[in-house]
CSV table of C-alpha atoms and ligand atoms in Angstrom, one decimal:
chain,number,residue,atom,x,y,z
A,781,MET,CA,-9.7,-29.9,1.0
A,782,SER,CA,-10.4,-30.7,-2.5
A,783,GLU,CA,-10.5,-34.6,-2.4
A,784,ARG,CA,-13.0,-36.4,-0.6
A,785,PRO,CA,-11.4,-37.7,2.6
A,786,ARG,CA,-10.4,-41.2,2.7
A,787,LEU,CA,-11.5,-43.6,5.5
A,788,THR,CA,-8.5,-44.4,7.8
A,789,VAL,CA,-8.4,-47.6,9.8
A,790,LEU,CA,-5.9,-47.8,12.8
A,791,SER,CA,-5.1,-51.4,14.1
A,792,GLY,CA,-2.6,-52.7,16.3
A,793,PRO,CA,-2.2,-55.0,19.3
A,794,SER,CA,-4.1,-54.3,22.6
A,795,GLY,CA,-2.0,-52.3,24.7
A,796,VAL,CA,0.1,-50.6,22.0
A,797,GLY,CA,-1.3,-47.3,22.7
A,798,LYS,CA,-4.2,-46.8,19.9
A,799,SER,CA,-6.5,-45.0,22.4
A,800,THR,CA,-3.8,-43.0,23.8
A,801,VAL,CA,-2.6,-41.7,20.4
A,802,VAL,CA,-6.2,-41.2,19.1
A,803,ALA,CA,-7.0,-39.1,22.2
A,804,HIS,CA,-4.0,-37.1,21.7
A,805,MET,CA,-4.7,-36.6,18.0
A,806,ARG,CA,-8.2,-35.3,18.6
A,807,LYS,CA,-7.1,-32.7,21.2
A,808,GLU,CA,-4.7,-31.4,18.7
A,809,TYR,CA,-7.1,-31.7,15.8
A,810,PRO,CA,-10.9,-32.1,16.8
A,811,GLY,CA,-11.7,-32.0,12.9
A,812,VAL,CA,-11.3,-35.8,12.7
A,813,TRP,CA,-14.2,-37.7,13.4
A,814,LEU,CA,-13.6,-41.1,15.4
A,815,SER,CA,-16.3,-43.7,15.0
A,816,VAL,CA,-17.9,-45.0,18.1
A,817,SER,CA,-18.0,-48.8,18.1
A,818,ALA,CA,-20.6,-51.0,19.8
A,819,THR,CA,-19.3,-53.5,22.2
A,820,THR,CA,-20.4,-56.3,24.5
A,821,ARG,CA,-17.7,-55.8,26.9
A,822,SER,CA,-18.3,-53.8,30.2
A,823,PRO,CA,-17.0,-50.2,30.7
A,824,ARG,CA,-13.6,-49.6,32.1
A,825,PRO,CA,-13.6,-46.9,34.9
A,826,GLY,CA,-14.1,-43.5,33.3
A,827,GLU,CA,-15.6,-45.0,30.1
A,828,GLN,CA,-19.0,-43.3,28.9
A,829,HIS,CA,-21.6,-44.8,27.0
A,830,GLY,CA,-21.8,-42.9,23.7
A,831,VAL,CA,-18.5,-41.4,23.9
A,832,HIS,CA,-15.9,-44.3,24.2
A,833,TYR,CA,-18.2,-47.1,23.2
A,834,PHE,CA,-21.9,-48.0,22.8
A,835,PHE,CA,-22.0,-50.6,25.5
A,836,VAL,CA,-24.5,-53.0,24.4
A,837,SER,CA,-26.1,-56.5,25.6
A,838,ASP,CA,-25.5,-59.6,23.6
A,839,GLU,CA,-29.3,-59.5,22.4
A,840,GLU,CA,-28.7,-55.8,21.2
A,841,MET,CA,-25.5,-56.8,19.3
A,842,ASP,CA,-27.4,-59.8,17.7
A,843,LYS,CA,-29.9,-57.2,16.4
A,844,LEU,CA,-27.3,-54.7,15.0
A,845,ILE,CA,-25.6,-57.6,13.1
A,846,ALA,CA,-28.8,-59.3,11.8
A,847,ASN,CA,-30.1,-55.7,10.6
A,848,GLY,CA,-26.9,-55.1,8.7
A,849,GLU,CA,-26.4,-51.9,10.9
A,850,LEU,CA,-22.5,-52.6,11.2
A,851,LEU,CA,-19.9,-51.9,8.4
A,852,GLU,CA,-17.8,-54.7,10.1
A,853,TRP,CA,-17.8,-56.7,13.4
A,854,ALA,CA,-15.4,-59.2,15.0
A,855,GLU,CA,-15.2,-61.1,18.4
A,856,PHE,CA,-11.9,-60.2,20.2
A,857,ALA,CA,-11.0,-61.6,23.4
A,858,GLY,CA,-14.3,-63.0,24.4
A,859,ASN,CA,-16.4,-59.7,23.4
A,860,ARG,CA,-18.0,-58.5,20.2
A,861,TYR,CA,-17.2,-55.2,18.7
A,862,GLY,CA,-18.7,-53.6,15.7
A,863,THR,CA,-18.6,-50.3,13.7
A,864,PRO,CA,-22.0,-48.4,13.1
A,865,ARG,CA,-22.3,-48.1,9.4
A,866,ALA,CA,-24.6,-45.2,8.8
A,867,ALA,CA,-22.5,-42.6,11.0
A,868,VAL,CA,-19.3,-43.6,9.1
A,869,LEU,CA,-20.9,-42.9,5.7
A,870,GLU,CA,-22.6,-39.8,6.7
A,871,HIS,CA,-19.5,-38.2,7.9
A,872,LEU,CA,-17.3,-39.2,4.8
A,873,GLU,CA,-20.4,-37.6,2.5
A,874,ALA,CA,-20.2,-34.5,4.6
A,875,GLY,CA,-16.3,-34.4,3.7
A,876,VAL,CA,-15.1,-35.1,7.3
A,877,PRO,CA,-12.0,-37.3,7.7
A,878,VAL,CA,-13.1,-40.4,9.4
A,879,LEU,CA,-11.0,-42.8,11.6
A,880,LEU,CA,-11.8,-46.1,12.8
A,881,GLU,CA,-9.9,-47.8,15.8
A,882,ILE,CA,-10.6,-51.4,15.3
A,883,ASP,CA,-9.0,-54.7,15.5
A,884,LEU,CA,-7.3,-56.9,12.5
A,885,GLN,CA,-10.4,-58.9,11.6
A,886,GLY,CA,-12.3,-55.5,11.3
A,887,ALA,CA,-9.6,-54.0,9.2
A,888,ARG,CA,-9.6,-57.0,6.8
A,889,GLN,CA,-13.4,-56.6,6.4
A,890,VAL,CA,-13.2,-52.8,5.7
A,891,ARG,CA,-10.6,-53.6,3.2
A,892,GLU,CA,-12.9,-55.8,1.4
A,893,SER,CA,-16.0,-53.5,1.5
A,894,MET,CA,-14.1,-50.4,1.0
A,895,PRO,CA,-11.0,-50.9,-0.9
A,896,GLU,CA,-10.2,-47.1,-1.0
A,897,ALA,CA,-9.7,-47.1,2.8
A,898,GLN,CA,-6.1,-46.6,4.2
A,899,LEU,CA,-5.0,-49.2,6.7
A,900,VAL,CA,-2.5,-48.1,9.5
A,901,PHE,CA,-0.7,-50.5,11.9
A,902,LEU,CA,0.5,-49.2,15.1
A,903,ALA,CA,3.4,-51.4,16.1
A,904,PRO,CA,5.0,-51.5,19.7
A,905,PRO,CA,8.7,-50.6,19.9
A,906,SER,CA,9.2,-54.1,21.2
A,907,TRP,CA,7.3,-57.2,22.5
A,908,GLU,CA,8.6,-56.6,26.0
A,909,GLU,CA,7.2,-52.9,25.9
A,910,LEU,CA,3.9,-54.1,24.6
A,911,VAL,CA,3.7,-56.6,27.6
A,912,ARG,CA,4.7,-53.7,30.0
A,913,ARG,CA,2.0,-51.5,28.7
A,914,LEU,CA,-0.7,-54.0,28.6
A,915,THR,CA,0.2,-55.1,32.1
A,916,GLY,CA,0.8,-51.4,33.4
A,917,ARG,CA,-2.6,-50.3,32.2
A,918,GLY,CA,-3.9,-52.2,35.0
A,919,THR,CA,-7.4,-52.6,33.5
A,920,GLU,CA,-7.5,-56.2,32.8
A,921,SER,CA,-7.4,-59.5,34.9
A,922,PRO,CA,-4.4,-61.7,34.1
A,923,GLU,CA,-6.4,-64.3,32.2
A,924,VAL,CA,-7.9,-61.3,30.0
A,925,ILE,CA,-4.2,-60.2,29.5
A,926,GLU,CA,-3.2,-63.7,28.4
A,927,ARG,CA,-5.9,-63.6,25.8
A,928,ARG,CA,-5.0,-60.3,24.6
A,929,LEU,CA,-1.3,-61.3,24.3
A,930,ALA,CA,-2.4,-64.3,22.2
A,931,ALA,CA,-4.3,-62.1,19.9
A,932,ALA,CA,-1.3,-59.7,19.9
A,933,ARG,CA,0.9,-62.4,18.4
A,934,VAL,CA,-1.6,-63.0,15.6
A,935,GLU,CA,-2.0,-59.2,15.1
A,936,LEU,CA,1.7,-58.5,14.8
A,937,ALA,CA,2.1,-61.3,12.2
A,938,ALA,CA,-0.4,-59.4,9.9
A,939,GLU,CA,1.7,-56.3,9.9
A,940,PRO,CA,2.4,-56.8,6.2
A,941,GLU,CA,-1.1,-56.5,5.3
A,942,PHE,CA,-1.3,-52.9,6.1
A,943,ASP,CA,-0.5,-50.0,3.8
A,944,VAL,CA,1.7,-48.1,6.4
A,945,THR,CA,3.3,-49.0,10.1
A,946,LEU,CA,3.8,-46.4,12.5
A,947,VAL,CA,5.8,-47.5,15.6
A,948,ASN,CA,4.5,-45.8,18.8
A,949,THR,CA,7.7,-44.8,20.6
A,950,SER,CA,6.3,-41.1,21.1
A,951,VAL,CA,2.6,-40.5,21.3
A,952,GLU,CA,3.2,-37.0,19.9
A,953,ASP,CA,5.1,-38.0,16.7
A,954,VAL,CA,2.7,-40.8,16.0
A,955,ALA,CA,-0.3,-38.6,16.3
A,956,ARG,CA,1.5,-36.0,14.0
A,957,GLU,CA,2.2,-38.8,11.4
A,958,LEU,CA,-1.3,-40.2,11.6
A,959,LEU,CA,-2.8,-36.7,10.9
A,960,ALA,CA,-0.4,-36.2,8.0
A,961,LEU,CA,-1.5,-39.7,6.7
A,962,MET,CA,-5.1,-38.4,7.0
A,963,ASN,CA,-4.2,-35.4,4.9
A,964,VAL,CA,-5.6,-32.8,7.7
A,965,VAL,CA,-2.2,-31.3,8.3
B,533,ADP,P1,-4.6,-49.6,23.3
B,533,ADP,O1,-5.9,-48.6,22.9
B,533,ADP,O2,-3.9,-49.9,21.8
B,533,ADP,O3,-5.2,-51.0,23.7
B,533,ADP,P2,-3.8,-47.9,25.4
B,533,ADP,O4,-4.0,-46.6,24.6
B,533,ADP,O5,-4.8,-48.0,26.4
B,533,ADP,O6,-3.7,-49.0,24.2
B,533,ADP,O7,-2.3,-47.8,26.1
B,533,ADP,C1,-1.9,-48.9,26.9
B,533,ADP,C2,-1.0,-48.4,27.9
B,533,ADP,O8,0.3,-47.8,27.3
B,533,ADP,C3,-1.5,-47.2,28.7
B,533,ADP,O9,-1.3,-47.1,30.0
B,533,ADP,C4,-0.9,-45.9,28.1
B,533,ADP,O10,-0.7,-44.9,28.9
B,533,ADP,C5,0.5,-46.5,27.7
B,533,ADP,N1,1.1,-45.8,26.4
B,533,ADP,C6,0.5,-45.6,25.3
B,533,ADP,N2,1.5,-45.0,24.4
B,533,ADP,C7,2.6,-45.2,25.1
B,533,ADP,C8,4.0,-44.5,24.6
B,533,ADP,N3,4.3,-44.0,23.4
B,533,ADP,N4,4.9,-44.7,25.7
B,533,ADP,C9,4.7,-45.2,26.9
B,533,ADP,N5,3.3,-45.6,27.2
B,533,ADP,C10,2.5,-45.4,26.4
B,534,5GP,P1,-10.6,-52.6,24.1
B,534,5GP,O1,-11.4,-53.7,24.8
B,534,5GP,O2,-9.2,-52.7,24.8
B,534,5GP,O3,-11.3,-51.3,23.8
B,534,5GP,O4,-10.5,-53.1,22.5
B,534,5GP,C1,-10.1,-54.4,22.2
B,534,5GP,C2,-9.8,-54.4,20.6
B,534,5GP,O5,-11.1,-54.2,20.0
B,534,5GP,C3,-9.0,-53.4,20.1
B,534,5GP,O6,-8.2,-54.1,19.2
B,534,5GP,C4,-9.9,-52.4,19.5
B,534,5GP,O7,-9.1,-51.8,18.3
B,534,5GP,C5,-11.0,-53.4,19.0
B,534,5GP,N1,-12.1,-52.7,18.5
B,534,5GP,C6,-12.7,-51.6,19.1
B,534,5GP,N2,-13.8,-51.4,18.5
B,534,5GP,C7,-14.0,-52.2,17.3
B,534,5GP,C8,-14.9,-52.4,16.3
B,534,5GP,O8,-16.0,-51.6,16.1
B,534,5GP,N3,-14.7,-53.5,15.4
B,534,5GP,C9,-13.7,-54.3,15.7
B,534,5GP,N4,-13.5,-55.3,14.6
B,534,5GP,N5,-12.8,-54.0,16.5
B,534,5GP,C10,-13.0,-53.1,17.6
């Protein structure tokens, strides 16, 4: 690749299928590097420290923020999440395409600090389908689902702020479209 790869940000409402799409894409094309975020939320069954997230305490998150170690961070549905800055910059410098899977507030911060970043919005085929996916995943309590659906309304309204929208009807199709947007296929 001749051009320096761009940073790509993938956002979209909770339950739309971001993790599923990213997992499929990385299986097909392991050359994309996905940033591992720090979070104060507890691991879901099967989630591993250092692989899916760095699961940190509130105090550890305070320190990461105070020391300027995060490229962006946000509070989402009662927990804090942030992108470790150094690893993102190192991979971009090394010519590796970098993907961030973060929420709307984080995407806005990246747009400010790295205007060359490409912002991709993953949309559900319909509101009903989003509710079905979020509920069907079965990993959150009804209260948490309500908070995430409230956040989803806000996120869906912000879709025009993004450079591109992909509708997650087929995981395979969306993964392929995302790879094409990242210039790696
Ligand atoms: P997110 O990371 O955006 O919160 P997940 O990747 O956890 O969402 O997906 C939420 C649920 O929707 C999961 O149960 C997943 O299997 C399902 N899902 C994801 N993409 C699709 C799709 N294209 N069609 C049907 N179900 C999907
Ligand atoms: P979940 O708890 O379902 O893994 O993630 C909840 C939300 O937090 C999702 O919208 C996800 O994209 C977002 N998120 C994950 N990591 C980060 C991060 O580092 N920064 C920001 N701003 N959001 C994140």
